[in-house]
Coordinates of C-alpha atoms in Angstrom, one line a residue:
X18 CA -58.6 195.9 260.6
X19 CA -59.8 194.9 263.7
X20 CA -60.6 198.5 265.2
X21 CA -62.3 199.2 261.8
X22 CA -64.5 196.1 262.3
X23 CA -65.5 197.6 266.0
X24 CA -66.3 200.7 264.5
X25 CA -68.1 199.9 261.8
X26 CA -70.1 197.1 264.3
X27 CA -70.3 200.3 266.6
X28 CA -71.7 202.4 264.0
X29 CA -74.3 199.6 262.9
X30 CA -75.5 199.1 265.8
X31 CA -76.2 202.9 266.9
X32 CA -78.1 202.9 263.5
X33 CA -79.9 200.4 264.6
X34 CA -80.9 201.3 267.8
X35 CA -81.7 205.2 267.0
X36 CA -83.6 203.4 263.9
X37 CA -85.9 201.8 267.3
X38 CA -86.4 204.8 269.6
X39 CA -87.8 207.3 266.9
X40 CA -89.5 204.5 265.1
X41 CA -91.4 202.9 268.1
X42 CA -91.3 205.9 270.3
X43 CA -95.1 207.9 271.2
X44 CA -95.8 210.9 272.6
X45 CA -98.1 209.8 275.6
X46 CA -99.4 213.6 275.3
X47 CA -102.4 215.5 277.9
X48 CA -104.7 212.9 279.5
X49 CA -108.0 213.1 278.5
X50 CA -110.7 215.1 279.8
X51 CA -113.6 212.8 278.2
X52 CA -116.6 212.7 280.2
X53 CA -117.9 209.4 280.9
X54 CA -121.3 209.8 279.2
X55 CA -120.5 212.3 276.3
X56 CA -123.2 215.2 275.8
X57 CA -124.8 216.2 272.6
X58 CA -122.3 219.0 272.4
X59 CA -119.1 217.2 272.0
X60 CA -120.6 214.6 269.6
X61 CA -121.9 217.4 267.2
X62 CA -118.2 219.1 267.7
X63 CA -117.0 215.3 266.8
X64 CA -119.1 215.1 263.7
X65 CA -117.7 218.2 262.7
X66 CA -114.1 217.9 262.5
X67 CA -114.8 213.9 261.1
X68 CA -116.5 216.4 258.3
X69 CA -113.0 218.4 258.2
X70 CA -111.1 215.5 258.5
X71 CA -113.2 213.9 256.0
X72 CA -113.5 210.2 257.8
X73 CA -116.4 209.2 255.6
X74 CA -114.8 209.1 252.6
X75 CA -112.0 206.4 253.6
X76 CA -113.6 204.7 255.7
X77 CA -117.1 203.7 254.0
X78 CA -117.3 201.5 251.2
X79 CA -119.3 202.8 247.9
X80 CA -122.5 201.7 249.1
X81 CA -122.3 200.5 252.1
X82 CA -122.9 201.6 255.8
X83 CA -121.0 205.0 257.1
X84 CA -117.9 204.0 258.5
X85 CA -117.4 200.6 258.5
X86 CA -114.8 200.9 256.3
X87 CA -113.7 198.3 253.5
X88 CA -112.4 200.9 251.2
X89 CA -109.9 199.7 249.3
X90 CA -107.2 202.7 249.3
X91 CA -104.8 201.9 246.7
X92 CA -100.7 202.7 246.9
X93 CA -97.7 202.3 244.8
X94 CA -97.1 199.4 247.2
X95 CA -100.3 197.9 247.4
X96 CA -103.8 198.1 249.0
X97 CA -104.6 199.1 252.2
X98 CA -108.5 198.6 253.4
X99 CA -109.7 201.0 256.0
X100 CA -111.0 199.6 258.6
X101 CA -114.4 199.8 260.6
X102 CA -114.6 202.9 263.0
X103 CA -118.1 201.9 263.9
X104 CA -118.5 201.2 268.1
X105 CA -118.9 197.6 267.4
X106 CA -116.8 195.7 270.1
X107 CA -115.7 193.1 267.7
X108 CA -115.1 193.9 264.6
X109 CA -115.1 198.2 264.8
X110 CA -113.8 200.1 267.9
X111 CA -116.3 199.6 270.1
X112 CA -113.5 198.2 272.4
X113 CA -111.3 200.7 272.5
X114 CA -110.5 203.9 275.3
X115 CA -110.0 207.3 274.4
X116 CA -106.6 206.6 274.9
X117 CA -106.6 203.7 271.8
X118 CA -107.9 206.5 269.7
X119 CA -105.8 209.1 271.1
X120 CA -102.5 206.4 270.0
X121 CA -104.0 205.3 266.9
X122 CA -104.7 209.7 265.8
X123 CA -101.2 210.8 267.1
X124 CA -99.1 208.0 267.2
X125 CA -100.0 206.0 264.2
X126 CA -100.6 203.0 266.3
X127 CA -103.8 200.0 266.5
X128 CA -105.0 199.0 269.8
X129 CA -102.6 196.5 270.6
X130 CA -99.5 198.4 269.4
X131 CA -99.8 197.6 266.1
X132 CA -98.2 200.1 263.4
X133 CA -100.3 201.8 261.2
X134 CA -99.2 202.0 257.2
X135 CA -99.4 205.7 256.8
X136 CA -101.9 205.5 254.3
X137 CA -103.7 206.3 257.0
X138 CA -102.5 210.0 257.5
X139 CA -101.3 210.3 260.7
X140 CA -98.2 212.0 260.3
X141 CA -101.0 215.1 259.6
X142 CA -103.2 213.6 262.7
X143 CA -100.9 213.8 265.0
X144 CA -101.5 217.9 264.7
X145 CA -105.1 217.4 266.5
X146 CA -105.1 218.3 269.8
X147 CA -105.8 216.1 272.1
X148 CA -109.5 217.6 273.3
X149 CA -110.2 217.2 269.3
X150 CA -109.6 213.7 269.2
X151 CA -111.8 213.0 272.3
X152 CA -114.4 214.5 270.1
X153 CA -114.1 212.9 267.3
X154 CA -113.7 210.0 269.6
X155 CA -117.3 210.5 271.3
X156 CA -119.3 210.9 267.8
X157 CA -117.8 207.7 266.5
X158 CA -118.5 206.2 269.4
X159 CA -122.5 207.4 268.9
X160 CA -122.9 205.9 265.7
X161 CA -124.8 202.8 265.5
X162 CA -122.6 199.8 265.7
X163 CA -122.0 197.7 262.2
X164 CA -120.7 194.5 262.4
X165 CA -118.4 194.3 259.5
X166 CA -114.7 192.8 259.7
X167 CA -111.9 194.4 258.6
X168 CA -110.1 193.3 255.7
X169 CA -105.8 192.9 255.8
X170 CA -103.9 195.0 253.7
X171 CA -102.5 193.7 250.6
X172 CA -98.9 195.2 250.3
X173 CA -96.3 193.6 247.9
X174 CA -92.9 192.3 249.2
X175 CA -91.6 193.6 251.0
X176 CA -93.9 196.4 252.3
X177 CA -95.9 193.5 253.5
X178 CA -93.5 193.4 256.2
X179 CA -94.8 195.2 259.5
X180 CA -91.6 195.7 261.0
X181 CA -90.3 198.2 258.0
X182 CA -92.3 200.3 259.0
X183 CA -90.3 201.3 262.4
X184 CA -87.4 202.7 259.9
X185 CA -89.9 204.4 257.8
X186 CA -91.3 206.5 260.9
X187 CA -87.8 206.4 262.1
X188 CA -87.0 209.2 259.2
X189 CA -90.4 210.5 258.5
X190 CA -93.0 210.6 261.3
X191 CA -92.7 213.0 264.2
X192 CA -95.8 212.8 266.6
X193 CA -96.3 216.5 268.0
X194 CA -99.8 218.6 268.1
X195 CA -100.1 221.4 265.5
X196 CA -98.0 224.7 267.7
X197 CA -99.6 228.0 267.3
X198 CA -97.5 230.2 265.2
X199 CA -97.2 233.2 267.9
X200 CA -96.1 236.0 265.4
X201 CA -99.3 235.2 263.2
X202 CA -102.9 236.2 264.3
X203 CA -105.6 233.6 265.3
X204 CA -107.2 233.4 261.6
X205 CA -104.0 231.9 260.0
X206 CA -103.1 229.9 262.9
X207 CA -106.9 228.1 262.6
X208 CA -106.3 227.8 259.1
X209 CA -103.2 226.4 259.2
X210 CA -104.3 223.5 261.9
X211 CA -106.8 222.5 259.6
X212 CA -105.0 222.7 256.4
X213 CA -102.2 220.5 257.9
X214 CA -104.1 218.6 260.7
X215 CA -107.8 217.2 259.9
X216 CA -107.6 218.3 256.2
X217 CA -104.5 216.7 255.2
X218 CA -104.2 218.8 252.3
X219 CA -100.3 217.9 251.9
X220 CA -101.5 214.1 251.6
X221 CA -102.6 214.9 247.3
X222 CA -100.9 218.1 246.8
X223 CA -97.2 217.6 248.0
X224 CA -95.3 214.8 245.9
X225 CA -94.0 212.1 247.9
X226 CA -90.1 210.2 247.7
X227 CA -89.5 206.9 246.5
X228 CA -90.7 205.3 250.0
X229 CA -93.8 207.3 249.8
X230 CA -92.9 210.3 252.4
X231 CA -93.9 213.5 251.5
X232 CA -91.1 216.1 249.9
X233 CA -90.5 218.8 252.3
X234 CA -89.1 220.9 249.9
X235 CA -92.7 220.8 247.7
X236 CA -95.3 221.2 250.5
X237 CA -98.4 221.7 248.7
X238 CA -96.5 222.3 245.4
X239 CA -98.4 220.3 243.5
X240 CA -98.2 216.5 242.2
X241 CA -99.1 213.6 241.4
X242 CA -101.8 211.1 242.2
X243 CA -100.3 208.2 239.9
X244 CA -103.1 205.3 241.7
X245 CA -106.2 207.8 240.8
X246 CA -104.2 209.2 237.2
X247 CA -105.8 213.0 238.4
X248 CA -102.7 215.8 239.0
X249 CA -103.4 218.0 242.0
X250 CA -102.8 221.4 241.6
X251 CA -100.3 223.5 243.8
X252 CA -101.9 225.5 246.6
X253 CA -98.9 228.0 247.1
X254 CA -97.8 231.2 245.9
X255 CA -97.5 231.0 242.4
X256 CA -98.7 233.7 240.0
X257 CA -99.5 231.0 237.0
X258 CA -99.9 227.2 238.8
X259 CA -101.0 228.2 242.2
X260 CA -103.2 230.8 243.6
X261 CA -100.7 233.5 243.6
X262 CA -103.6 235.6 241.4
X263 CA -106.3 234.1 243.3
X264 CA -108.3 236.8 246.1
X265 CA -109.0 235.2 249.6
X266 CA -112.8 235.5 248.4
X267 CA -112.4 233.7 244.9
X268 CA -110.7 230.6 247.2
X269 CA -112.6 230.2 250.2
X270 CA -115.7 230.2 247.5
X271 CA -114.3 227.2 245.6
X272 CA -113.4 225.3 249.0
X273 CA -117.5 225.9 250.0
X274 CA -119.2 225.6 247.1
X275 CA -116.4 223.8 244.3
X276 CA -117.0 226.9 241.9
X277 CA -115.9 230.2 241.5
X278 CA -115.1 233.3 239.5
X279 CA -111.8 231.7 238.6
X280 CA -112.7 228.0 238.2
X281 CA -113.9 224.7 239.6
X282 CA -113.0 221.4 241.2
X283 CA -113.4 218.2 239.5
X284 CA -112.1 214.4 240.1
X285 CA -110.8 213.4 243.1
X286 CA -111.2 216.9 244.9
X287 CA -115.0 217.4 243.5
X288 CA -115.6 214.1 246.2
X289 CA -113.6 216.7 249.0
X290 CA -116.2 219.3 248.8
X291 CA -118.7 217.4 248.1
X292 CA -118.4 215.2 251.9
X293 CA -116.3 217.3 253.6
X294 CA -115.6 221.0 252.7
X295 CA -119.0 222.5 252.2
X296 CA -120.2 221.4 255.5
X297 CA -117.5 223.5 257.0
X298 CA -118.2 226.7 258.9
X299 CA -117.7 230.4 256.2
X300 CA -114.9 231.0 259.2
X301 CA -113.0 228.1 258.9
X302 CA -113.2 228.3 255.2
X303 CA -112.3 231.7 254.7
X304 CA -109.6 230.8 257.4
X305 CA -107.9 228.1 255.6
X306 CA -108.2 230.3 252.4
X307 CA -106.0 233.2 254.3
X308 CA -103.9 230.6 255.5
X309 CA -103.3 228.6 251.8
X310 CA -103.3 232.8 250.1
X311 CA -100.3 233.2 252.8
X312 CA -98.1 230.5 251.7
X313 CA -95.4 232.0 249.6
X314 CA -93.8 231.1 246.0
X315 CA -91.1 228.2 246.0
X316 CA -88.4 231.0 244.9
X317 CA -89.8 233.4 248.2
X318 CA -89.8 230.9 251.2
X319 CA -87.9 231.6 254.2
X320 CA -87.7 229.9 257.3
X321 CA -87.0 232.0 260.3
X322 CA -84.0 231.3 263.0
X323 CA -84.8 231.3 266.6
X324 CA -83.9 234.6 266.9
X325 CA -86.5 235.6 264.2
X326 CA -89.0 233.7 266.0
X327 CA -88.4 235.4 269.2
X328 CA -87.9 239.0 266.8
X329 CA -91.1 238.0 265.3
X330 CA -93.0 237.3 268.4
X331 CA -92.5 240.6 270.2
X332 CA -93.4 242.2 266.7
X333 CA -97.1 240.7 266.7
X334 CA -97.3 241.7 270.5
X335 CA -96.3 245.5 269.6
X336 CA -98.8 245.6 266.3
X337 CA -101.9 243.6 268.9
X338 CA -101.1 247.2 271.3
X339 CA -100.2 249.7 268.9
X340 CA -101.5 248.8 265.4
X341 CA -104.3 246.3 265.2
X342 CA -107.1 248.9 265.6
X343 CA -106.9 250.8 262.4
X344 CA -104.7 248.0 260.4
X345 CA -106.7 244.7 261.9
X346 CA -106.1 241.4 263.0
X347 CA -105.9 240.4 259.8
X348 CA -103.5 243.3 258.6
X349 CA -106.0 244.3 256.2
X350 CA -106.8 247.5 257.5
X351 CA -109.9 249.9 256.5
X352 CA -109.6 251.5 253.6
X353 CA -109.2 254.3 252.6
X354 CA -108.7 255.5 255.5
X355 CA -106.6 252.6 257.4
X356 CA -104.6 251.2 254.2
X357 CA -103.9 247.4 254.1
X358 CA -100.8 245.6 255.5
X359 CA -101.3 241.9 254.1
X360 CA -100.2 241.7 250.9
X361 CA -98.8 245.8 250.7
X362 CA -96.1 246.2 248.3
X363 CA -94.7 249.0 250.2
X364 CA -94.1 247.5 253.3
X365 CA -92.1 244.5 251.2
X366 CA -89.7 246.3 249.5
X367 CA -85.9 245.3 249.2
X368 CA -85.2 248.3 251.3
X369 CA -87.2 248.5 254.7
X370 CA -86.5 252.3 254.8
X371 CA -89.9 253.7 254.0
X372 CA -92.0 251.8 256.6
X373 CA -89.4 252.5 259.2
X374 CA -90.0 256.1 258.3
X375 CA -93.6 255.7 258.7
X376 CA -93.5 253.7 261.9
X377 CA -90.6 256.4 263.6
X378 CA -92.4 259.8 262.0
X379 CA -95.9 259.3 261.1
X380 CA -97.0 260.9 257.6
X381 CA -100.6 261.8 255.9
X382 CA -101.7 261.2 252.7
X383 CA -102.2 264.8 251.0
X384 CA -105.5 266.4 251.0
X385 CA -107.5 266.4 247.8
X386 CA -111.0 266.9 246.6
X387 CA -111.3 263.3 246.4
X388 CA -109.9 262.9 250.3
X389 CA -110.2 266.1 251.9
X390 CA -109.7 265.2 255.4
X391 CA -107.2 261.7 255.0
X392 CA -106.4 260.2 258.2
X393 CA -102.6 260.1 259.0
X394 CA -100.6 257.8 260.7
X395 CA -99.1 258.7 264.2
X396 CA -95.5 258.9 265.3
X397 CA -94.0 256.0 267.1
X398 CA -90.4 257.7 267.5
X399 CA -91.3 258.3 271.4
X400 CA -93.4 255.3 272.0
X401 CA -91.0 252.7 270.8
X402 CA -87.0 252.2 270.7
X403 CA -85.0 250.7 267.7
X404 CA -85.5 247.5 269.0
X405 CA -89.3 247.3 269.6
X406 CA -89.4 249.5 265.9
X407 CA -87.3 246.8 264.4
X408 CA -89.9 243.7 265.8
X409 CA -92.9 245.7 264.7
X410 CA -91.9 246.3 261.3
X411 CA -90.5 242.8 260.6
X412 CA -93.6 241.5 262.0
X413 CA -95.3 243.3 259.4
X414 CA -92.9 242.5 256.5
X415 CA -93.4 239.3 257.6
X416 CA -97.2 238.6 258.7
X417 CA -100.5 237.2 256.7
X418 CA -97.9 235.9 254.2
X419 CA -95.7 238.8 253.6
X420 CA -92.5 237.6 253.2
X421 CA -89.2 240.4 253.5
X422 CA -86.1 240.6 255.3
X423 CA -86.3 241.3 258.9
X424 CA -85.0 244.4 259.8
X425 CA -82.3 245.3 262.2
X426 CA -82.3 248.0 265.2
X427 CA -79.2 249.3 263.7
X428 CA -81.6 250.3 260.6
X429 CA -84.0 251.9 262.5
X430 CA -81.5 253.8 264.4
X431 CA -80.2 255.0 261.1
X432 CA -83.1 256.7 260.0
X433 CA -84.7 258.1 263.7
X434 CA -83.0 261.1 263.6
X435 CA -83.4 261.7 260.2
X436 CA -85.9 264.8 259.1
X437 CA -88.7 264.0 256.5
X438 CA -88.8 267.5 254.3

């Protein structure tokens, strides 16, 4: 009995103390390269990604001055008020470093050390790289100051208590700027920082848990919003409930203007659009459409290994040599001539044998009197060996949200030697 006590004492208290370490712990992150006296280029950068992030809505009260908060923001645990992010010294941030802003954006922690309730979304935050945050930094900093204090939460018992919080980010919150997908192309990758960083989409479109942490397992599936009684839609692959039938075009069109061809926002995404998404660049729109048109169906997702990763990543460095010329970037292509890889049936089927045919031997489409002289695709037999064949084609089974099984050098070697009649 009296080992089992030890143990169990033993056990308790390495709960406890792992429960400290990733609930206090920060990520110090790069030093900031803030120049003293900020120039009118970084503050207009700033005052764009506050407009992606869409700061003004939070933190301005209905009527009242931009940004000096007092927004109630009402939870299933209570009311949290955002505060003042005017430069006033006392009552705003006037105060505070780059650093303070820095902690407070990727951290989740007040001047002072204070935790932050996540109403506040950091745990999306924390994706903004550093030289982002000293921008957004600079324009708040540029605003005229408003001396307006802050107002405490309201949180029932217990999630008036502070100090929960430190298990809460103990099994939710890892700080960590937003990493570059290496086997996707530059387009996704900027829509992806945006849609999980400054735009916080998962915050409304991903239900959450009992304590309020989103559901990994329904990222942007859809839930919801039980404080503002409005249900947001799901954003993934979905032929009937998400934009699974939805053309890159027909999304990035409702993001900019709230309308399109297939239908229009309304409630608490109409007030999105109206103060964040339509001041957005037709790049990063059409970029966070790609990336949101990529996202596969619940019953398609796979999550690569590290040696798919590593597969995956010599793949997109083959197709950037060999491919991107006639198929694009962006995989899709120039047609006729250069057919489409994003979204190509025939490059996803069960079977990968056809495009390792086409990678290995090359083929042309037949001539007609509608395409008398087709362009053909090359031979790769020489350039590449089953290994590098085997990347590529993953890589494109795999890339602008294709989703297949990665294929093996063994398959490719199966079919090299094999004559097309």
């Amino acid at each position: 009995m009296k080992r089992a006590a030890v143990a169990v004492l033993a056990l308790v208290l390495i709960v406890f103390v792992s429960a400290l370490y990733y609930g206090l712990r920060e990520d110090a992150g790069p030093p900031s390269a803030l120049p003293a006296a900020a120039g009118p280029g970084l503050i207009a950068k700033g005052a764009y990604l506050a407009r992606a992030g869409d700061c003004l809505a939070c933190h301005t009260l209905r009527g009242g001055a931009p940004y000096a908060g007092g927004r109630p923001i009402r939870t299933p645990f209570g009311t949290v008020y955002a505060p003042n992010i005017t430069p006033d010294k006392e009552t705003g941030i006037g105060d505070w470093s780059a650093d303070d802003f820095w902690r407070a954006l990727h951290n989740g922690k007040s001047k002072g050390g204070k935790l932050l309730y996540p109403a506040f979304p950091y745990p999306n935050y924390t994706k903004v790289t550093r030289a982002d945050a000293d921008a957004l930094f600079a324009y708040f900093q540029s605003l005229p100051p408003v001396r307006q204090p802050n107002r405490e939460a309201d949180m029932r018992f217990p999630f008036n208590l502070r100090p929960l919080l430190i298990g809460w980010r103990a099994l939710y919150f890892r700080p960590g700027v937003f990493q570059p997908r290496g086997y996707r192309n530059a387009e996704w990758n900027r829509g992806a920082y945006l849609v999980q960083g400054l735009g916080h989409c998962n915050a409304c479109h991903t239900p959450r848990n009992i304590f309020g942490a989103p559901e990994e397992s329904g990222e942007l599936r859809g839930a919801m919003l039980p404080m503002l009684n409005w249900y947001a839609s799901s954003l993934t692959g979905e032929t009937d409930t998400g934009l699974g039938s939805w053309d890159i075009a027909q999304i990035a069109q409702l993001l900019k203007t709230g309308v399109s061809s297939r239908g229009a926002v309304s409630g608490p995404m109409a007030e999105v659009v109206r103060d964040s998404l339509q001041y957005l660049s037709d790049e990063d729109i059409r970029a966070m459409a790609l990336y949101l048109k990529r996202l596969p169906r619940a019953d398609e997702e796979q999550t690569p290994t590290a040696a798919d990763e590593k597969t995956l990543q010599l793949g997109a460095a083959l197709y950037e040599k060999h491919c991107v010329d006639c198929h694009k970037a962006s995989g899709e292509g120039e047609p006729p001539a250069y057919p489409p890889l994003a979204g190509n049936r025939a490059v996803m089927l069960n079977s990968p044998v056809n495009p390792i045919h086409a990678v290995l031997h090359g083929g042309y489409p037949p001539s007609t009197q509608g395409n008398p002289r087709p362009y053909g695709m090359p031979p790769f037999a020489n350039v590449l060996g089953d290994t590098e064949a085997a990347a590529v084609i993953s890589y494109i089974r795999n890339a602008w949200g294709n989703q297949a099984s990665m294929v093996s050098p063994q398959q490719v070697n199966r079919y090299r030697a094999v004559p097309l009649e």
